[in-house]
mmCIF file of C-alpha atoms and ligand atoms in Angstrom:
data_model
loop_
_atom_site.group_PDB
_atom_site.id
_atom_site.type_symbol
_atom_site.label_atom_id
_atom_site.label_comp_id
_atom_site.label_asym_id
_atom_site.label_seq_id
_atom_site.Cartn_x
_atom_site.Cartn_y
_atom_site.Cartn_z
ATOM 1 C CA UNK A 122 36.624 120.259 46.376
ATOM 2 C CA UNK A 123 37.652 118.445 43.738
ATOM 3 C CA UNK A 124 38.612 114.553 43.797
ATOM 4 C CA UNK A 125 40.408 113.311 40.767
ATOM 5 C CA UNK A 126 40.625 109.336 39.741
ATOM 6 C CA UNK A 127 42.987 108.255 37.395
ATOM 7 C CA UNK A 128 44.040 104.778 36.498
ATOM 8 C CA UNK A 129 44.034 102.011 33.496
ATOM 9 C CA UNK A 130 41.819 100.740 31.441
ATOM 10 C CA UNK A 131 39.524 98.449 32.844
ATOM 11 C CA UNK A 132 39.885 99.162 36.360
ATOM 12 C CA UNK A 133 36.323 100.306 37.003
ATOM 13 C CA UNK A 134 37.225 103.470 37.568
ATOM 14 C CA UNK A 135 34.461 105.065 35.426
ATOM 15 C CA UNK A 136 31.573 102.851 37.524
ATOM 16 C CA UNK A 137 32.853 103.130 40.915
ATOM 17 C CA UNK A 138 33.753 107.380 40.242
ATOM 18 C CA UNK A 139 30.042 107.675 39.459
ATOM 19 C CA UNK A 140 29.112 105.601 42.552
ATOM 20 C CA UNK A 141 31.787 108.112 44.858
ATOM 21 C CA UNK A 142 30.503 111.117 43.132
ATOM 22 C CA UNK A 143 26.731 109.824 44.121
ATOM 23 C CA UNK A 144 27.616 108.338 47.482
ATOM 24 C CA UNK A 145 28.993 111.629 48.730
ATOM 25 C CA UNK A 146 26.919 113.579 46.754
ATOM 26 C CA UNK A 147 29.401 115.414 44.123
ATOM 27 C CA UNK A 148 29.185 116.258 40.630
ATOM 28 C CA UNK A 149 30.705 113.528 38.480
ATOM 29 C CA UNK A 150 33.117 114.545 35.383
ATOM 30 C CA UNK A 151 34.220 111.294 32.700
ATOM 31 C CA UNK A 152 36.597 112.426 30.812
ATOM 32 C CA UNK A 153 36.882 110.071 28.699
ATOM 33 C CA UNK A 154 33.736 110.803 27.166
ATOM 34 C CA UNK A 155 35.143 113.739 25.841
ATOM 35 C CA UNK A 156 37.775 111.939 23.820
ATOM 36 C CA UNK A 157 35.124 109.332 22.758
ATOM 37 C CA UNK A 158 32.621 112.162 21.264
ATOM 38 C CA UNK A 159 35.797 113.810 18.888
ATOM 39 C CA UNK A 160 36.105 110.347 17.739
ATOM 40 C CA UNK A 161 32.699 109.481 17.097
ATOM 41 C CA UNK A 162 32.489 112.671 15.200
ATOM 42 C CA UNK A 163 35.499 112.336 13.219
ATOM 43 C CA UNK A 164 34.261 108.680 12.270
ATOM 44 C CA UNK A 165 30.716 110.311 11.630
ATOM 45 C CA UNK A 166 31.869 112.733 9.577
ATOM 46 C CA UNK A 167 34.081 110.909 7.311
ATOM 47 C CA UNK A 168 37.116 112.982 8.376
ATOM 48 C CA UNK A 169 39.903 111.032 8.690
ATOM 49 C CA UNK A 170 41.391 109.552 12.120
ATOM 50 C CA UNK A 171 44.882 109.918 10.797
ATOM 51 C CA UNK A 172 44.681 113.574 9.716
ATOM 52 C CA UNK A 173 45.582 115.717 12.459
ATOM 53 C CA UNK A 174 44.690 119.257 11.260
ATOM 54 C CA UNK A 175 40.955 117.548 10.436
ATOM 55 C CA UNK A 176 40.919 115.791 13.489
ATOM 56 C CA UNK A 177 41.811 119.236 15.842
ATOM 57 C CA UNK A 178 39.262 121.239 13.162
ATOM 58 C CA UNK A 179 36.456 119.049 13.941
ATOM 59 C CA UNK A 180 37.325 118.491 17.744
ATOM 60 C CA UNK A 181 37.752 122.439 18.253
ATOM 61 C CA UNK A 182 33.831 122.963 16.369
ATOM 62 C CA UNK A 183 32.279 120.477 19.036
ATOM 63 C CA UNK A 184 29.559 121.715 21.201
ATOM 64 C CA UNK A 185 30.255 118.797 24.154
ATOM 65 C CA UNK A 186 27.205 118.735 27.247
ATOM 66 C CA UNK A 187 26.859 116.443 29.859
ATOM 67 C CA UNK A 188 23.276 116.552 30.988
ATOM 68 C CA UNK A 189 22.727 114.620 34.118
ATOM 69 C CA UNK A 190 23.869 110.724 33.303
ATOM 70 C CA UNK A 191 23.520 112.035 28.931
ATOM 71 C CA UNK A 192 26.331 112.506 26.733
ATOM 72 C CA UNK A 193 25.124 115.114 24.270
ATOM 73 C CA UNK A 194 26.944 115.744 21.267
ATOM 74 C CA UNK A 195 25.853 118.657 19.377
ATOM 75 C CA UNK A 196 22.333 118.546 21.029
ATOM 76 C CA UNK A 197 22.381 114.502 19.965
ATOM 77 C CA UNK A 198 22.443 111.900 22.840
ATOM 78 C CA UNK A 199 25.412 109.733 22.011
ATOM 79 C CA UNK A 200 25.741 108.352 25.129
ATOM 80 C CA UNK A 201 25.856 104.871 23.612
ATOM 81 C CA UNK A 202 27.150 105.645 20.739
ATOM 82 C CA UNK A 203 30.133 106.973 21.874
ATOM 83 C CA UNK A 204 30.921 103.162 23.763
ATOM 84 C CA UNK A 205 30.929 101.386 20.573
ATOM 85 C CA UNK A 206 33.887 99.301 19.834
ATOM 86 C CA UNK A 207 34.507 101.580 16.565
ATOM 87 C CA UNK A 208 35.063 104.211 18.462
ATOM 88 C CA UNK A 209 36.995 102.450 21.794
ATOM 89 C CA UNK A 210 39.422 101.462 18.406
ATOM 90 C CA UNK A 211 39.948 104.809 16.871
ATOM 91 C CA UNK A 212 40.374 106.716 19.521
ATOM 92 C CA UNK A 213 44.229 106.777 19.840
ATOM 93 C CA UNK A 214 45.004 109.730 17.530
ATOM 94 C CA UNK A 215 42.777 111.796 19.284
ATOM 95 C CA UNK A 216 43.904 110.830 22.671
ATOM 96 C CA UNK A 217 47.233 111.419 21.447
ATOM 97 C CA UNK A 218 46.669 114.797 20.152
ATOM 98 C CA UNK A 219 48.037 117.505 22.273
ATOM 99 C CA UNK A 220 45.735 120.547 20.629
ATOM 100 C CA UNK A 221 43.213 118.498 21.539
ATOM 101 C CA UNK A 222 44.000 117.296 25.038
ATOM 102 C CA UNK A 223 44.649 120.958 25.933
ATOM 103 C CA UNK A 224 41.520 122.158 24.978
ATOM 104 C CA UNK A 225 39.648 119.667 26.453
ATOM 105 C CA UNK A 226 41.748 120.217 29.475
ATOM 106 C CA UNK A 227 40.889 123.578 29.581
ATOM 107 C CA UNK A 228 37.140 122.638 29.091
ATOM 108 C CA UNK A 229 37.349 120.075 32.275
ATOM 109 C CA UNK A 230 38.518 123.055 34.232
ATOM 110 C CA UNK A 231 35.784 125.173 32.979
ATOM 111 C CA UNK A 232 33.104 122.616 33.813
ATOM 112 C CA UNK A 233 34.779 121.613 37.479
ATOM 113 C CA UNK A 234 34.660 125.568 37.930
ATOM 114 C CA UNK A 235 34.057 126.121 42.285
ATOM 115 C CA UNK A 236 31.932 122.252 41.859
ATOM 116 C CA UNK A 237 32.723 119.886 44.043
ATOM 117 C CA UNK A 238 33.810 116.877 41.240
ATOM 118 C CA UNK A 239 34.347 114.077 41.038
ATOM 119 C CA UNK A 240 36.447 113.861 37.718
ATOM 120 C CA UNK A 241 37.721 110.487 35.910
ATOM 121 C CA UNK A 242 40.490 109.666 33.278
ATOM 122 C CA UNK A 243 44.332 109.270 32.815
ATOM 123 C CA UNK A 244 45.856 112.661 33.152
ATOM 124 C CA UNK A 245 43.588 114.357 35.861
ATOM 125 C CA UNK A 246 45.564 114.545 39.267
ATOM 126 C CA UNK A 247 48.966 114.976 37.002
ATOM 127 C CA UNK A 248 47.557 117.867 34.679
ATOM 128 C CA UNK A 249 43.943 119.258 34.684
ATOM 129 C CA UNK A 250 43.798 119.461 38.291
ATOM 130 C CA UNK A 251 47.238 119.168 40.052
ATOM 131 C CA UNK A 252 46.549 121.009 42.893
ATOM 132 C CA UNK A 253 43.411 119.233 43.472
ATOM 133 C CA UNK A 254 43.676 118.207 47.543
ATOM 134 C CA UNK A 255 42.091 114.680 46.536
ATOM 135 C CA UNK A 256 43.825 112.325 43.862
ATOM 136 C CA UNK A 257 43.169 108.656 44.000
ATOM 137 C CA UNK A 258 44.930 106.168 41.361
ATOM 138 C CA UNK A 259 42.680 102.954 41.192
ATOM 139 C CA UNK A 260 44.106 99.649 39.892
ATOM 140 C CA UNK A 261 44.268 95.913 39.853
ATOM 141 C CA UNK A 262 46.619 93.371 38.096
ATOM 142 C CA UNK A 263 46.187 93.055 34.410
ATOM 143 C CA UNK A 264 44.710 89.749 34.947
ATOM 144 C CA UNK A 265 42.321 90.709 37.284
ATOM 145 C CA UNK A 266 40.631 93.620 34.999
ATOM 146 C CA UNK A 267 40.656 90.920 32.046
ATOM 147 C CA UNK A 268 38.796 88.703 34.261
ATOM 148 C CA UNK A 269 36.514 91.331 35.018
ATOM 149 C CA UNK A 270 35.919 92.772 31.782
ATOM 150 C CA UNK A 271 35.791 88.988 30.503
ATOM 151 C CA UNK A 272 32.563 88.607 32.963
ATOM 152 C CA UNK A 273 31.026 91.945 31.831
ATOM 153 C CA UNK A 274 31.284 90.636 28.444
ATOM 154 C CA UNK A 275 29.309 87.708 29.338
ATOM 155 C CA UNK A 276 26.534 89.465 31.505
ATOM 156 C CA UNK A 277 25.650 91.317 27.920
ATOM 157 C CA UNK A 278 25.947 88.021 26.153
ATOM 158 C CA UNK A 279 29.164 88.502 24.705
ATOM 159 C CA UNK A 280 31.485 85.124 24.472
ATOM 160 C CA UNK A 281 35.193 86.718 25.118
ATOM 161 C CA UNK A 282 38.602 84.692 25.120
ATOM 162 C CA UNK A 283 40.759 85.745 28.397
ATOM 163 C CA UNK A 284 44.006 85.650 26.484
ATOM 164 C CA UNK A 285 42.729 88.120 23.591
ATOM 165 C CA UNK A 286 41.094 90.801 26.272
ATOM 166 C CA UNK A 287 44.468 90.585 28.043
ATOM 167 C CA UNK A 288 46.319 91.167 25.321
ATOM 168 C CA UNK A 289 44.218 94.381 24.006
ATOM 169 C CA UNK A 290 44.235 95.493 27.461
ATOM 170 C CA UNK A 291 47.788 95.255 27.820
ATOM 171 C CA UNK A 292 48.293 97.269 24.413
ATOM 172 C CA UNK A 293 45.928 99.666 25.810
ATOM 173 C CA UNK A 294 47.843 100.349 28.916
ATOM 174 C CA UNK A 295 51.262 100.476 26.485
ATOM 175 C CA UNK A 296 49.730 103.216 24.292
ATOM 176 C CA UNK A 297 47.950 105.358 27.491
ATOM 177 C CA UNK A 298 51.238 105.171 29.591
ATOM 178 C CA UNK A 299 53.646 106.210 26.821
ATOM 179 C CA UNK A 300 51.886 108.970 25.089
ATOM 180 C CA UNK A 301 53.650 111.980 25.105
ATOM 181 C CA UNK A 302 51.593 114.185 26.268
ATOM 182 C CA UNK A 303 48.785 113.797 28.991
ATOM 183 C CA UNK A 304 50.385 110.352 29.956
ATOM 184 C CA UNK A 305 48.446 107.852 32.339
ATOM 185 C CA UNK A 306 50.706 108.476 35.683
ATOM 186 C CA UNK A 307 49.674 108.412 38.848
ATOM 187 C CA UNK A 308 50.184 111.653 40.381
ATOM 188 C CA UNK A 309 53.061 111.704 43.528
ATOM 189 C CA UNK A 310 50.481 112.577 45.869
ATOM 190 C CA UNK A 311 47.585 110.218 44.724
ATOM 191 C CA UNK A 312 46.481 107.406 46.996
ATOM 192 C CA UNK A 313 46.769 104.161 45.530
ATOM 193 C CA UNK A 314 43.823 101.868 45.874
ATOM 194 C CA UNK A 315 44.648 98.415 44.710
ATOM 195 C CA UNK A 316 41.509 96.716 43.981
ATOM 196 C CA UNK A 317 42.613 92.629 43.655
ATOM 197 C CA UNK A 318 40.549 90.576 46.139
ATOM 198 C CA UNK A 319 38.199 93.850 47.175
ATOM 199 C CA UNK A 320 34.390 93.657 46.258
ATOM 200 C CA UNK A 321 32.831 96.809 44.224
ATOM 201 C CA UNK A 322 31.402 97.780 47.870
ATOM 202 C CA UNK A 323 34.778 97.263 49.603
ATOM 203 C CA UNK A 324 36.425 99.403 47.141
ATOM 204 C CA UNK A 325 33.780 102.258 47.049
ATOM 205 C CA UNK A 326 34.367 102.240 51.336
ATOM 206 C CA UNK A 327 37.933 102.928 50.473
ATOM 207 C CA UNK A 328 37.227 105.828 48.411
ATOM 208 C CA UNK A 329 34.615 107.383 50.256
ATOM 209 C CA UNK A 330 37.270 106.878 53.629
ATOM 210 C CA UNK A 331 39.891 108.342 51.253
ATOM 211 C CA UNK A 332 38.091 111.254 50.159
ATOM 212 C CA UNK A 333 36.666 112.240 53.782
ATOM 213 C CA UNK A 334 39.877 111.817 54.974
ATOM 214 C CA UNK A 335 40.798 114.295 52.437
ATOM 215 C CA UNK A 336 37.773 116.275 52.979
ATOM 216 C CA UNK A 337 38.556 116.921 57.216
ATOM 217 C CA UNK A 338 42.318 117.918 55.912
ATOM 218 C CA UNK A 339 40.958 120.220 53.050
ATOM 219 C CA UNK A 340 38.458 122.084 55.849
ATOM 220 C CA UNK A 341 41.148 122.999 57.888
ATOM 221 C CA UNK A 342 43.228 124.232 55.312
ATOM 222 C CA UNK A 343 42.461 127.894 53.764
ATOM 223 C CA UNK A 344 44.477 127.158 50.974
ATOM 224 C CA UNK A 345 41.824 124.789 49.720
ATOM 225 C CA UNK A 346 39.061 126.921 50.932
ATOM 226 C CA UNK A 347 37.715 127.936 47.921
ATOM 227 C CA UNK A 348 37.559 124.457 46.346
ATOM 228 C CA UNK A 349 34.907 123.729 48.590
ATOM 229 C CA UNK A 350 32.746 126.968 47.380
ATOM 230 C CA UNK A 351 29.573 125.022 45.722
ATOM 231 C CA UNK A 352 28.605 128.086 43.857
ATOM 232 C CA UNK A 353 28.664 126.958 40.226
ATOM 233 C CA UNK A 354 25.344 126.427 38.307
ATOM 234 C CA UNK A 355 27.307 126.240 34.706
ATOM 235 C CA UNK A 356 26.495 121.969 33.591
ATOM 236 C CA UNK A 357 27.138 122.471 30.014
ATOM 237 C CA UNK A 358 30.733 122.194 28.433
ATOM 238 C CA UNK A 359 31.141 123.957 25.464
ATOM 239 C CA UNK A 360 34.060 123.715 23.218
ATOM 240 C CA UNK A 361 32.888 126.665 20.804
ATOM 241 C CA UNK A 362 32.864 129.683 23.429
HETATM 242 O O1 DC B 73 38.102 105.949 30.122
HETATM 243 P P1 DC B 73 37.696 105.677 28.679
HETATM 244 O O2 DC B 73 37.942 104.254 28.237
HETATM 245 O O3 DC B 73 36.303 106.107 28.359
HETATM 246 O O4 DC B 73 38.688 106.590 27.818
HETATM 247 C C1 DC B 73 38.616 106.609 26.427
HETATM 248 C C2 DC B 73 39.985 106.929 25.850
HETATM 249 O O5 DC B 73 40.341 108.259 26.124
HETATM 250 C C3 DC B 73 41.133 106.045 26.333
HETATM 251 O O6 DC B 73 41.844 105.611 25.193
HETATM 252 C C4 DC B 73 42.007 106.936 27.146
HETATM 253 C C5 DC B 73 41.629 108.323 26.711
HETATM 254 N N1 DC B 73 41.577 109.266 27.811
HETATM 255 C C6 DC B 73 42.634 110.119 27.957
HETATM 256 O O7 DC B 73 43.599 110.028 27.201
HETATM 257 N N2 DC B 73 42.597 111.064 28.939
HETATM 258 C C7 DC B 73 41.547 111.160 29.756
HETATM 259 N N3 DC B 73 41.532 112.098 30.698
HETATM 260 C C8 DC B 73 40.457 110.278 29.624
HETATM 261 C C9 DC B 73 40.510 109.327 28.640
#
């Protein structure tokens, strides 16, 4: 079965996926990382952000793996790498490429495969996986997630203004809800879960509720049946073959 989770920036969507994916023991898919290792190639590699042709070149050469809670970039371990600021900054053009989203599209698809997933990012109940029988949108209010990230900031030691991580948050949202293609959109048959006022273990009950909810439903319905096949041994995600 699949379970997609889609939402802004800065909702915790990426944390409290993983959590789902462990607490109901799925496979767990971010997305995002995929878009964050093009761009931390491109940047790498001198090839410039702006060049499109380049950009799709080097994005379409990539060998991407995700090996257990790694990140590996042409057999390199980026996994921190790829969460620098440089690269949170650059990444537009490539998110906004629509070579590139398909073929990384078609590469989610390839790793979900008969997995049960959990799989994070903007676009994945709307596009990679709109018949998937679980789609969850997470959110809060803009203020909220700035207050958030603002504390996550300071746990690593980081002094951050509220007004400035608003205001990049709020451009974020702009640019990830009004690209053309691959939009940030909640899908018309995702769940909402609104996470103002809920704790990280309030919200993760939701989601697990949501998804076995989801789960009973998909069980009784054939037409789901082979989503819940767990036959796939395939953990690599290859964007040369
Ligand atoms: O979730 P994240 O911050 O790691 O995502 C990094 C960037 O990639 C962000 O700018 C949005 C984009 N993204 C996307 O366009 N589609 C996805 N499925 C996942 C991420």
């Amino acid at each position: 079965m699949i379970v997609t989770m889609d939402g802004p920036a800065g909702a915790g969507k990426s944390h409290l996926a993983k959590l789902l994916a462990s607490r109901i023991g799925f496979d767990f898919l971010d997305t995002g990382a995929m878009y964050r290792c093009v761009t931390l190639a491109c940047l790498e590699r001198g090839i410039s952000i702006d060049d499109p042709s380049a950009v799709t070149q080097c994005a379409l050469s990539l060998d991407i793996h995700f090996s257990g809670a790694s990140v590996l970039l042409d057999g390199v371990d980026v996994s921190h790498r790829i969460r620098s600021p440089e690269v949170t900054c650059a990444i537009r053009p490539v998110a906004d490429n629509p070579v590139i989203r398909a073929r990384l599209v078609e590469l989610q698809r390839i790793w979900a495969g008969e997995r049960n997933v959990v799989t994070e990012g903007r676009d994945q109940g709307t596009v990679a996986f709109p018949n998937a029988p679980c789609k969850i949108y997470l959110t809060a209010s803009p203020q909220e997630r700035a207050r958030r990230r603002v504390k996550q900031l300071e746990l690593q030691g980081i002094v951050a203004d509220f007004d400035s991580v608003l205001r990049q948050q709020n451009q974020r949202d702009l640019e990830d809800t009004s690209r053309a293609c691959g939009p940030l959109r909640a899908a018309t048959d995702a769940i909402y879960v609104f996470s103002d006022g809920l704790t990280e273990d309030e919200t993760l009950d939701r989601l697990v509720e949501i998804v076995e909810a989801r789960r009973g439903l998909a069980f009784t319905d054939k037409s789901h049946s082979k989503d819940l096949d767990l036959s796939s041994e395939a953990n690599v995600l290859s964007s040369k073959s």
